[in-house]
Amino acid sequence: MSWDQLWPLILEGTWDTLYMTIPATILSYLVGMPLGIIMVVTAKDGIRPKPTLNAILGVIINFLRSIPFIILLAMLFPVTRLVMGKAIGTTAIIFPLVISAFPYVARMVESSIREVDKGVIEAAQSLGSTDFQIIGKVMIREALPSLVNGAAIVTVAILGYTAMASAAGGGGLGSIAITKGLNLRKMDVMYTASIALVLLVQLITLAGNYLTKKINHRKR
Amino acid sequence: MSSVPLIQVNNLSKIFADADNKVIALNDISLKVNEGEIYGIVGMSGAGKSTLIRCINRLDIPNQGEILYRGQDILRMNKKTLLQTRRKMGMIFQQFNLFMQRTIAENIMYPLEITRVPAKEAKERVKKLLDIVGLQDKADAYPAQLSGGQRQRVGIARALACEPDLLLCDEATSALDPMTTQSILSLLQDINQRLGITILLITHEMAVIRQICHRVAILDGGKVVEEGDVDEVFLNTKSEAGKRLFGVLPETEMEDLGYPTLRIVFDGAAAEKPIISRLSKETGVNVNILSANINHLQGKTYGQLIIQKPEDENEVKAVTDFLLEEGVTVKEVNKQ
């Protein structure tokens, strides 16, 4: 295939990949971030221990996390149709992506916030902070570099999931590599689309690392 | 000093228990902290002092007893009143516990932020606090860029931001070198005198108590074994724990010596002079030193010396008179 034919294909694939990845990441954080915070706050040593709730949420998160994405995608078809209006296509796949990613986000956020020094949280308590002030002004702010780093990792993971969109009629670079490359034995298409994916992942990782370093004031 | 205690602890007990272990951290503790004083709680590690100070602002919840702040029981307050009361008690920590992602000014601003002090007023107050702790030029630095002593100063400024009545100090100088400890102690003393803020501090260092505290409680095995004015407790240490902390030989060992001894107490009144060598020269008495624990703080001498009591009564008098003249207290420890 010539560059003139390949180039629009890659461009379209990149757009579709980002079109799935970015909203899915944002929506996963909208659900996963509060969940991760609740996990830290209600833990046995948290600022508002609720062991039963914590245990139940933990089980749900682990359950969702252990289902492979490709299975979840199929399992969710009826629900996806209900929520998104259709079960297949580039837009529809955002829903299963979110369902698959938010438990992962919850664990990432949980581990980032757990890293915040307990002494610092006690200092905030000693100053008369409410629990919400501790969450917003201390936990999230102190964990911000780690949260940003985690967000880059989550974005890359979701980007990886989008490669499976072809199984549900979705587009994107992964889909192009499989349906228009591998399946048609057009190796140049497959490799170009894959390289574009690699570059995208590198870009996100580099941006994540740069941002994490820039906002981290722990080191002099 | 008023007679109404700012903090009154009554019969406080705290037990840490798991399946097969029970540790009594605090055992029926009662004490009073008066307004305007610097009250020290001293004890070896594991004596329960950290648990005690953390109970005062309810970071730890005791099993029994009450803690009265101006007559109100902190342990039975609802959450809202508790938060308001905590804002009247600043706290500083051994590990400083600063917000690492906030600048120094933002750290000090935090308590004002959560109590919704108007921005303009808050800024002015932060500036004033930076002045008090001597960090005017560090406003925009981050904690990671500061030394330990500077970090503790930020901790102090942050604790003072809401204009508290009480400052709780949890081993505030234990992570600092001796020089820095001195400057932090002077700052605390200054805050107590100039701003009239009551200070409750815990430490394992007797020198800290000696230097800035008015009253002291000695904690051992979760119990208050001795309490009173610092001078009084220092000169007439009764408890085993107190003697261990002062570095005096335990009484049982002293009895084994089989002869009377004199305890010479340096309480900072005497300037740095070679007192003992002059004692020998000027009185002509041979001094037999049995035990010594001397510290120098700000050019003053603190600590004690145990010497063998001379047999001749005149020699005893000569020694005692000489020492009293030098501003040193002498006590007979082991009368026979």
PDB file of N, CA, C and O in Angstrom, chain B residues 221-290:
ATOM      1  N   GLY B 221       5.790   3.377  82.888  1.00  0.00           N
ATOM      2  CA  GLY B 221       4.865   2.256  82.794  1.00  0.00           C
ATOM      3  C   GLY B 221       3.409   2.697  82.743  1.00  0.00           C
ATOM      4  O   GLY B 221       2.529   2.053  83.302  1.00  0.00           O
ATOM      5  N   GLY B 222       3.147   3.820  82.069  1.00  0.00           N
ATOM      6  CA  GLY B 222       1.767   4.286  81.916  1.00  0.00           C
ATOM      7  C   GLY B 222       1.215   5.012  83.126  1.00  0.00           C
ATOM      8  O   GLY B 222       0.036   5.327  83.181  1.00  0.00           O
ATOM      9  N   LYS B 223       2.091   5.267  84.131  1.00  0.00           N
ATOM     10  CA  LYS B 223       1.626   5.959  85.345  1.00  0.00           C
ATOM     11  C   LYS B 223       2.426   7.223  85.591  1.00  0.00           C
ATOM     12  O   LYS B 223       3.599   7.286  85.239  1.00  0.00           O
ATOM     13  N   VAL B 224       1.772   8.214  86.204  1.00  0.00           N
ATOM     14  CA  VAL B 224       2.519   9.390  86.636  1.00  0.00           C
ATOM     15  C   VAL B 224       3.173   9.015  87.960  1.00  0.00           C
ATOM     16  O   VAL B 224       2.497   8.772  88.952  1.00  0.00           O
ATOM     17  N   VAL B 225       4.508   8.914  87.978  1.00  0.00           N
ATOM     18  CA  VAL B 225       5.179   8.499  89.206  1.00  0.00           C
ATOM     19  C   VAL B 225       5.676   9.687  90.018  1.00  0.00           C
ATOM     20  O   VAL B 225       6.020   9.546  91.185  1.00  0.00           O
ATOM     21  N   GLU B 226       5.712  10.865  89.379  1.00  0.00           N
ATOM     22  CA  GLU B 226       6.177  12.041  90.096  1.00  0.00           C
ATOM     23  C   GLU B 226       5.676  13.273  89.362  1.00  0.00           C
ATOM     24  O   GLU B 226       5.631  13.290  88.131  1.00  0.00           O
ATOM     25  N   GLU B 227       5.277  14.295  90.109  1.00  0.00           N
ATOM     26  CA  GLU B 227       4.783  15.500  89.460  1.00  0.00           C
ATOM     27  C   GLU B 227       5.078  16.695  90.330  1.00  0.00           C
ATOM     28  O   GLU B 227       5.105  16.580  91.557  1.00  0.00           O
ATOM     29  N   GLY B 228       5.334  17.845  89.727  1.00  0.00           N
ATOM     30  CA  GLY B 228       5.526  19.048  90.519  1.00  0.00           C
ATOM     31  C   GLY B 228       6.317  20.097  89.782  1.00  0.00           C
ATOM     32  O   GLY B 228       6.564  19.973  88.579  1.00  0.00           O
ATOM     33  N   ASP B 229       6.723  21.157  90.514  1.00  0.00           N
ATOM     34  CA  ASP B 229       7.570  22.184  89.919  1.00  0.00           C
ATOM     35  C   ASP B 229       8.884  21.548  89.494  1.00  0.00           C
ATOM     36  O   ASP B 229       9.417  20.691  90.202  1.00  0.00           O
ATOM     37  N   VAL B 230       9.413  21.996  88.367  1.00  0.00           N
ATOM     38  CA  VAL B 230      10.611  21.368  87.827  1.00  0.00           C
ATOM     39  C   VAL B 230      11.766  21.425  88.827  1.00  0.00           C
ATOM     40  O   VAL B 230      12.437  20.427  89.067  1.00  0.00           O
ATOM     41  N   ASP B 231      11.977  22.589  89.442  1.00  0.00           N
ATOM     42  CA  ASP B 231      13.093  22.719  90.385  1.00  0.00           C
ATOM     43  C   ASP B 231      12.959  21.727  91.520  1.00  0.00           C
ATOM     44  O   ASP B 231      13.916  21.057  91.908  1.00  0.00           O
ATOM     45  N   GLU B 232      11.737  21.631  92.044  1.00  0.00           N
ATOM     46  CA  GLU B 232      11.456  20.753  93.162  1.00  0.00           C
ATOM     47  C   GLU B 232      11.726  19.295  92.786  1.00  0.00           C
ATOM     48  O   GLU B 232      12.428  18.561  93.489  1.00  0.00           O
ATOM     49  N   VAL B 233      11.196  18.875  91.649  1.00  0.00           N
ATOM     50  CA  VAL B 233      11.358  17.484  91.208  1.00  0.00           C
ATOM     51  C   VAL B 233      12.824  17.193  90.906  1.00  0.00           C
ATOM     52  O   VAL B 233      13.338  16.126  91.203  1.00  0.00           O
ATOM     53  N   PHE B 234      13.497  18.174  90.350  1.00  0.00           N
ATOM     54  CA  PHE B 234      14.892  17.991  89.978  1.00  0.00           C
ATOM     55  C   PHE B 234      15.776  17.810  91.209  1.00  0.00           C
ATOM     56  O   PHE B 234      16.658  16.972  91.250  1.00  0.00           O
ATOM     57  N   LEU B 235      15.484  18.615  92.237  1.00  0.00           N
ATOM     58  CA  LEU B 235      16.329  18.566  93.436  1.00  0.00           C
ATOM     59  C   LEU B 235      15.972  17.398  94.345  1.00  0.00           C
ATOM     60  O   LEU B 235      16.818  16.878  95.055  1.00  0.00           O
ATOM     61  N   ASN B 236      14.707  16.999  94.342  1.00  0.00           N
ATOM     62  CA  ASN B 236      14.291  15.933  95.254  1.00  0.00           C
ATOM     63  C   ASN B 236      13.659  14.765  94.500  1.00  0.00           C
ATOM     64  O   ASN B 236      12.552  14.361  94.801  1.00  0.00           O
ATOM     65  N   THR B 237      14.377  14.272  93.524  1.00  0.00           N
ATOM     66  CA  THR B 237      13.809  13.179  92.739  1.00  0.00           C
ATOM     67  C   THR B 237      13.526  11.988  93.634  1.00  0.00           C
ATOM     68  O   THR B 237      14.413  11.514  94.332  1.00  0.00           O
ATOM     69  N   LYS B 238      12.271  11.533  93.605  1.00  0.00           N
ATOM     70  CA  LYS B 238      11.910  10.423  94.483  1.00  0.00           C
ATOM     71  C   LYS B 238      11.794   9.122  93.705  1.00  0.00           C
ATOM     72  O   LYS B 238      12.159   8.065  94.176  1.00  0.00           O
ATOM     73  N   SER B 239      11.252   9.191  92.492  1.00  0.00           N
ATOM     74  CA  SER B 239      10.933   7.954  91.784  1.00  0.00           C
ATOM     75  C   SER B 239      12.159   7.346  91.117  1.00  0.00           C
ATOM     76  O   SER B 239      13.108   8.035  90.769  1.00  0.00           O
ATOM     77  N   GLU B 240      12.119   6.036  90.980  1.00  0.00           N
ATOM     78  CA  GLU B 240      13.159   5.307  90.254  1.00  0.00           C
ATOM     79  C   GLU B 240      13.296   5.856  88.836  1.00  0.00           C
ATOM     80  O   GLU B 240      14.401   6.103  88.353  1.00  0.00           O
ATOM     81  N   ALA B 241      12.138   6.029  88.175  1.00  0.00           N
ATOM     82  CA  ALA B 241      12.141   6.488  86.784  1.00  0.00           C
ATOM     83  C   ALA B 241      12.796   7.860  86.689  1.00  0.00           C
ATOM     84  O   ALA B 241      13.600   8.113  85.793  1.00  0.00           O
ATOM     85  N   GLY B 242      12.472   8.727  87.649  1.00  0.00           N
ATOM     86  CA  GLY B 242      13.044  10.060  87.660  1.00  0.00           C
ATOM     87  C   GLY B 242      14.552  10.000  87.801  1.00  0.00           C
ATOM     88  O   GLY B 242      15.296  10.678  87.107  1.00  0.00           O
ATOM     89  N   LYS B 243      15.005   9.132  88.683  1.00  0.00           N
ATOM     90  CA  LYS B 243      16.454   9.015  88.900  1.00  0.00           C
ATOM     91  C   LYS B 243      17.155   8.469  87.667  1.00  0.00           C
ATOM     92  O   LYS B 243      18.258   8.891  87.326  1.00  0.00           O
ATOM     93  N   ARG B 244      16.489   7.515  87.029  1.00  0.00           N
ATOM     94  CA  ARG B 244      17.073   6.977  85.790  1.00  0.00           C
ATOM     95  C   ARG B 244      17.192   8.088  84.752  1.00  0.00           C
ATOM     96  O   ARG B 244      18.198   8.228  84.080  1.00  0.00           O
ATOM     97  N   LEU B 245      16.120   8.897  84.649  1.00  0.00           N
ATOM     98  CA  LEU B 245      16.132   9.981  83.654  1.00  0.00           C
ATOM     99  C   LEU B 245      17.181  11.040  83.977  1.00  0.00           C
ATOM    100  O   LEU B 245      17.789  11.615  83.095  1.00  0.00           O
ATOM    101  N   PHE B 246      17.396  11.278  85.287  1.00  0.00           N
ATOM    102  CA  PHE B 246      18.407  12.261  85.674  1.00  0.00           C
ATOM    103  C   PHE B 246      19.807  11.674  85.580  1.00  0.00           C
ATOM    104  O   PHE B 246      20.789  12.360  85.763  1.00  0.00           O
ATOM    105  N   GLY B 247      19.881  10.378  85.381  1.00  0.00           N
ATOM    106  CA  GLY B 247      21.182   9.743  85.281  1.00  0.00           C
ATOM    107  C   GLY B 247      21.828   9.504  86.624  1.00  0.00           C
ATOM    108  O   GLY B 247      23.027   9.313  86.728  1.00  0.00           O
ATOM    109  N   VAL B 248      21.041   9.526  87.694  1.00  0.00           N
ATOM    110  CA  VAL B 248      21.574   9.226  89.023  1.00  0.00           C
ATOM    111  C   VAL B 248      21.579   7.717  89.192  1.00  0.00           C
ATOM    112  O   VAL B 248      20.712   7.037  88.682  1.00  0.00           O
ATOM    113  N   LEU B 249      22.572   7.216  89.892  1.00  0.00           N
ATOM    114  CA  LEU B 249      22.591   5.775  90.128  1.00  0.00           C
ATOM    115  C   LEU B 249      21.356   5.365  90.909  1.00  0.00           C
ATOM    116  O   LEU B 249      20.930   6.085  91.800  1.00  0.00           O
ATOM    117  N   PRO B 250      20.774   4.251  90.589  1.00  0.00           N
ATOM    118  CA  PRO B 250      19.630   3.800  91.381  1.00  0.00           C
ATOM    119  C   PRO B 250      20.042   3.647  92.839  1.00  0.00           C
ATOM    120  O   PRO B 250      21.185   3.306  93.137  1.00  0.00           O
ATOM    121  N   GLU B 251      19.077   3.899  93.724  1.00  0.00           N
ATOM    122  CA  GLU B 251      19.384   3.898  95.152  1.00  0.00           C
ATOM    123  C   GLU B 251      19.962   2.569  95.638  1.00  0.00           C
ATOM    124  O   GLU B 251      20.853   2.540  96.461  1.00  0.00           O
ATOM    125  N   THR B 252      19.468   1.483  95.094  1.00  0.00           N
ATOM    126  CA  THR B 252      19.945   0.173  95.525  1.00  0.00           C
ATOM    127  C   THR B 252      21.449   0.054  95.308  1.00  0.00           C
ATOM    128  O   THR B 252      22.180  -0.419  96.166  1.00  0.00           O
ATOM    129  N   GLU B 253      21.927   0.535  94.174  1.00  0.00           N
ATOM    130  CA  GLU B 253      23.355   0.470  93.903  1.00  0.00           C
ATOM    131  C   GLU B 253      24.133   1.359  94.848  1.00  0.00           C
ATOM    132  O   GLU B 253      25.233   1.021  95.270  1.00  0.00           O
ATOM    133  N   MET B 254      23.544   2.540  95.174  1.00  0.00           N
ATOM    134  CA  MET B 254      24.218   3.452  96.068  1.00  0.00           C
ATOM    135  C   MET B 254      24.428   2.815  97.438  1.00  0.00           C
ATOM    136  O   MET B 254      25.472   2.972  98.031  1.00  0.00           O
ATOM    137  N   GLU B 255      23.461   2.087  97.917  1.00  0.00           N
ATOM    138  CA  GLU B 255      23.582   1.486  99.240  1.00  0.00           C
ATOM    139  C   GLU B 255      24.722   0.495  99.289  1.00  0.00           C
ATOM    140  O   GLU B 255      25.407   0.340 100.285  1.00  0.00           O
ATOM    141  N   ASP B 256      24.970  -0.153  98.177  1.00  0.00           N
ATOM    142  CA  ASP B 256      26.052  -1.127  98.115  1.00  0.00           C
ATOM    143  C   ASP B 256      27.426  -0.508  98.362  1.00  0.00           C
ATOM    144  O   ASP B 256      28.365  -1.182  98.744  1.00  0.00           O
ATOM    145  N   LEU B 257      27.533   0.818  98.094  1.00  0.00           N
ATOM    146  CA  LEU B 257      28.820   1.469  98.280  1.00  0.00           C
ATOM    147  C   LEU B 257      29.236   1.440  99.742  1.00  0.00           C
ATOM    148  O   LEU B 257      30.409   1.438 100.066  1.00  0.00           O
ATOM    149  N   GLY B 258      28.244   1.467 100.629  1.00  0.00           N
ATOM    150  CA  GLY B 258      28.529   1.318 102.039  1.00  0.00           C
ATOM    151  C   GLY B 258      29.050   2.568 102.711  1.00  0.00           C
ATOM    152  O   GLY B 258      29.550   2.503 103.821  1.00  0.00           O
ATOM    153  N   TYR B 259      28.992   3.711 102.045  1.00  0.00           N
ATOM    154  CA  TYR B 259      29.369   4.945 102.721  1.00  0.00           C
ATOM    155  C   TYR B 259      28.501   6.092 102.234  1.00  0.00           C
ATOM    156  O   TYR B 259      27.924   6.028 101.153  1.00  0.00           O
ATOM    157  N   PRO B 260      28.380   7.156 103.037  1.00  0.00           N
ATOM    158  CA  PRO B 260      27.491   8.259 102.663  1.00  0.00           C
ATOM    159  C   PRO B 260      28.034   9.051 101.471  1.00  0.00           C
ATOM    160  O   PRO B 260      29.244   9.105 101.251  1.00  0.00           O
ATOM    161  N   THR B 261      27.119   9.609 100.721  1.00  0.00           N
ATOM    162  CA  THR B 261      27.519  10.377  99.537  1.00  0.00           C
ATOM    163  C   THR B 261      26.853  11.736  99.528  1.00  0.00           C
ATOM    164  O   THR B 261      25.863  11.962 100.229  1.00  0.00           O
ATOM    165  N   LEU B 262      27.373  12.623  98.737  1.00  0.00           N
ATOM    166  CA  LEU B 262      26.770  13.933  98.533  1.00  0.00           C
ATOM    167  C   LEU B 262      26.363  14.059  97.073  1.00  0.00           C
ATOM    168  O   LEU B 262      27.082  13.604  96.191  1.00  0.00           O
ATOM    169  N   ARG B 263      25.214  14.659  96.871  1.00  0.00           N
ATOM    170  CA  ARG B 263      24.752  14.874  95.507  1.00  0.00           C
ATOM    171  C   ARG B 263      24.860  16.358  95.196  1.00  0.00           C
ATOM    172  O   ARG B 263      24.280  17.198  95.869  1.00  0.00           O
ATOM    173  N   ILE B 264      25.636  16.682  94.207  1.00  0.00           N
ATOM    174  CA  ILE B 264      25.829  18.079  93.838  1.00  0.00           C
ATOM    175  C   ILE B 264      25.017  18.351  92.580  1.00  0.00           C
ATOM    176  O   ILE B 264      25.213  17.699  91.556  1.00  0.00           O
ATOM    177  N   VAL B 265      24.098  19.282  92.694  1.00  0.00           N
ATOM    178  CA  VAL B 265      23.184  19.532  91.569  1.00  0.00           C
ATOM    179  C   VAL B 265      23.526  20.850  90.879  1.00  0.00           C
ATOM    180  O   VAL B 265      23.556  21.896  91.501  1.00  0.00           O
ATOM    181  N   PHE B 266      23.799  20.769  89.585  1.00  0.00           N
ATOM    182  CA  PHE B 266      24.027  21.979  88.782  1.00  0.00           C
ATOM    183  C   PHE B 266      22.722  22.294  88.081  1.00  0.00           C
ATOM    184  O   PHE B 266      22.276  21.520  87.242  1.00  0.00           O
ATOM    185  N   ASP B 267      22.098  23.404  88.442  1.00  0.00           N
ATOM    186  CA  ASP B 267      20.805  23.675  87.815  1.00  0.00           C
ATOM    187  C   ASP B 267      20.867  24.895  86.916  1.00  0.00           C
ATOM    188  O   ASP B 267      19.894  25.586  86.703  1.00  0.00           O
ATOM    189  N   GLY B 268      22.036  25.168  86.377  1.00  0.00           N
ATOM    190  CA  GLY B 268      22.143  26.243  85.409  1.00  0.00           C
ATOM    191  C   GLY B 268      22.506  27.575  86.038  1.00  0.00           C
ATOM    192  O   GLY B 268      22.821  28.529  85.348  1.00  0.00           O
ATOM    193  N   ALA B 269      22.455  27.637  87.373  1.00  0.00           N
ATOM    194  CA  ALA B 269      22.759  28.897  88.040  1.00  0.00           C
ATOM    195  C   ALA B 269      24.254  29.201  87.938  1.00  0.00           C
ATOM    196  O   ALA B 269      24.663  30.337  87.752  1.00  0.00           O
ATOM    197  N   ALA B 270      25.067  28.180  88.030  1.00  0.00           N
ATOM    198  CA  ALA B 270      26.509  28.385  88.002  1.00  0.00           C
ATOM    199  C   ALA B 270      26.990  28.571  86.569  1.00  0.00           C
ATOM    200  O   ALA B 270      26.527  27.901  85.665  1.00  0.00           O
ATOM    201  N   ALA B 271      27.913  29.481  86.395  1.00  0.00           N
ATOM    202  CA  ALA B 271      28.479  29.687  85.068  1.00  0.00           C
ATOM    203  C   ALA B 271      29.478  28.568  84.791  1.00  0.00           C
ATOM    204  O   ALA B 271      29.785  27.760  85.662  1.00  0.00           O
ATOM    205  N   GLU B 272      29.960  28.542  83.567  1.00  0.00           N
ATOM    206  CA  GLU B 272      30.880  27.467  83.197  1.00  0.00           C
ATOM    207  C   GLU B 272      32.259  27.726  83.811  1.00  0.00           C
ATOM    208  O   GLU B 272      33.062  28.465  83.268  1.00  0.00           O
ATOM    209  N   LYS B 273      32.482  27.146  84.963  1.00  0.00           N
ATOM    210  CA  LYS B 273      33.768  27.331  85.635  1.00  0.00           C
ATOM    211  C   LYS B 273      34.225  25.956  86.104  1.00  0.00           C
ATOM    212  O   LYS B 273      33.402  25.087  86.356  1.00  0.00           O
ATOM    213  N   PRO B 274      35.505  25.759  86.235  1.00  0.00           N
ATOM    214  CA  PRO B 274      35.989  24.450  86.710  1.00  0.00           C
ATOM    215  C   PRO B 274      35.762  24.305  88.208  1.00  0.00           C
ATOM    216  O   PRO B 274      36.709  24.358  89.007  1.00  0.00           O
ATOM    217  N   ILE B 275      34.499  24.132  88.605  1.00  0.00           N
ATOM    218  CA  ILE B 275      34.134  24.162  90.023  1.00  0.00           C
ATOM    219  C   ILE B 275      34.816  23.063  90.830  1.00  0.00           C
ATOM    220  O   ILE B 275      35.347  23.312  91.921  1.00  0.00           O
ATOM    221  N   ILE B 276      34.813  21.868  90.280  1.00  0.00           N
ATOM    222  CA  ILE B 276      35.314  20.742  91.076  1.00  0.00           C
ATOM    223  C   ILE B 276      36.814  20.849  91.337  1.00  0.00           C
ATOM    224  O   ILE B 276      37.279  20.626  92.451  1.00  0.00           O
ATOM    225  N   SER B 277      37.575  21.265  90.317  1.00  0.00           N
ATOM    226  CA  SER B 277      39.018  21.356  90.540  1.00  0.00           C
ATOM    227  C   SER B 277      39.324  22.479  91.528  1.00  0.00           C
ATOM    228  O   SER B 277      40.207  22.359  92.373  1.00  0.00           O
ATOM    229  N   ARG B 278      38.512  23.571  91.445  1.00  0.00           N
ATOM    230  CA  ARG B 278      38.724  24.659  92.418  1.00  0.00           C
ATOM    231  C   ARG B 278      38.284  24.238  93.810  1.00  0.00           C
ATOM    232  O   ARG B 278      38.870  24.635  94.799  1.00  0.00           O
ATOM    233  N   LEU B 279      37.243  23.374  93.849  1.00  0.00           N
ATOM    234  CA  LEU B 279      36.770  22.871  95.135  1.00  0.00           C
ATOM    235  C   LEU B 279      37.912  22.162  95.864  1.00  0.00           C
ATOM    236  O   LEU B 279      38.171  22.404  97.047  1.00  0.00           O
ATOM    237  N   SER B 280      38.601  21.312  95.139  1.00  0.00           N
ATOM    238  CA  SER B 280      39.715  20.583  95.728  1.00  0.00           C
ATOM    239  C   SER B 280      40.821  21.520  96.194  1.00  0.00           C
ATOM    240  O   SER B 280      41.315  21.426  97.308  1.00  0.00           O
ATOM    241  N   LYS B 281      41.172  22.460  95.306  1.00  0.00           N
ATOM    242  CA  LYS B 281      42.284  23.367  95.623  1.00  0.00           C
ATOM    243  C   LYS B 281      41.951  24.261  96.808  1.00  0.00           C
ATOM    244  O   LYS B 281      42.726  24.405  97.748  1.00  0.00           O
ATOM    245  N   GLU B 282      40.744  24.869  96.768  1.00  0.00           N
ATOM    246  CA  GLU B 282      40.433  25.892  97.748  1.00  0.00           C
ATOM    247  C   GLU B 282      40.045  25.337  99.111  1.00  0.00           C
ATOM    248  O   GLU B 282      40.240  25.998 100.113  1.00  0.00           O
ATOM    249  N   THR B 283      39.466  24.133  99.146  1.00  0.00           N
ATOM    250  CA  THR B 283      39.085  23.592 100.451  1.00  0.00           C
ATOM    251  C   THR B 283      40.100  22.571 100.934  1.00  0.00           C
ATOM    252  O   THR B 283      40.085  22.191 102.099  1.00  0.00           O
ATOM    253  N   GLY B 284      40.969  22.137 100.052  1.00  0.00           N
ATOM    254  CA  GLY B 284      41.968  21.149 100.436  1.00  0.00           C
ATOM    255  C   GLY B 284      41.396  19.770 100.656  1.00  0.00           C
ATOM    256  O   GLY B 284      42.066  18.887 101.184  1.00  0.00           O
ATOM    257  N   VAL B 285      40.143  19.550 100.224  1.00  0.00           N
ATOM    258  CA  VAL B 285      39.523  18.242 100.404  1.00  0.00           C
ATOM    259  C   VAL B 285      39.702  17.434  99.127  1.00  0.00           C
ATOM    260  O   VAL B 285      39.547  17.952  98.029  1.00  0.00           O
ATOM    261  N   ASN B 286      40.042  16.180  99.264  1.00  0.00           N
ATOM    262  CA  ASN B 286      40.128  15.311  98.096  1.00  0.00           C
ATOM    263  C   ASN B 286      38.736  14.829  97.710  1.00  0.00           C
ATOM    264  O   ASN B 286      38.046  14.219  98.512  1.00  0.00           O
ATOM    265  N   VAL B 287      38.334  15.136  96.485  1.00  0.00           N
ATOM    266  CA  VAL B 287      36.981  14.799  96.058  1.00  0.00           C
ATOM    267  C   VAL B 287      36.998  13.482  95.302  1.00  0.00           C
ATOM    268  O   VAL B 287      37.740  13.308  94.344  1.00  0.00           O
ATOM    269  N   ASN B 288      36.186  12.554  95.758  1.00  0.00           N
ATOM    270  CA  ASN B 288      36.078  11.254  95.094  1.00  0.00           C
ATOM    271  C   ASN B 288      34.753  11.200  94.329  1.00  0.00           C
ATOM    272  O   ASN B 288      33.694  11.049  94.914  1.00  0.00           O
ATOM    273  N   ILE B 289      34.853  11.346  93.014  1.00  0.00           N
ATOM    274  CA  ILE B 289      33.628  11.380  92.189  1.00  0.00           C
ATOM    275  C   ILE B 289      33.148   9.953  91.922  1.00  0.00           C
ATOM    276  O   ILE B 289      33.899   9.099  91.459  1.00  0.00           O
ATOM    277  N   LEU B 290      31.884   9.696  92.253  1.00  0.00           N
ATOM    278  CA  LEU B 290      31.330   8.348  92.087  1.00  0.00           C
ATOM    279  C   LEU B 290      30.486   8.233  90.817  1.00  0.00           C
ATOM    280  O   LEU B 290      30.418   7.184  90.193  1.00  0.00           O
TER     281      LEU B 290
END
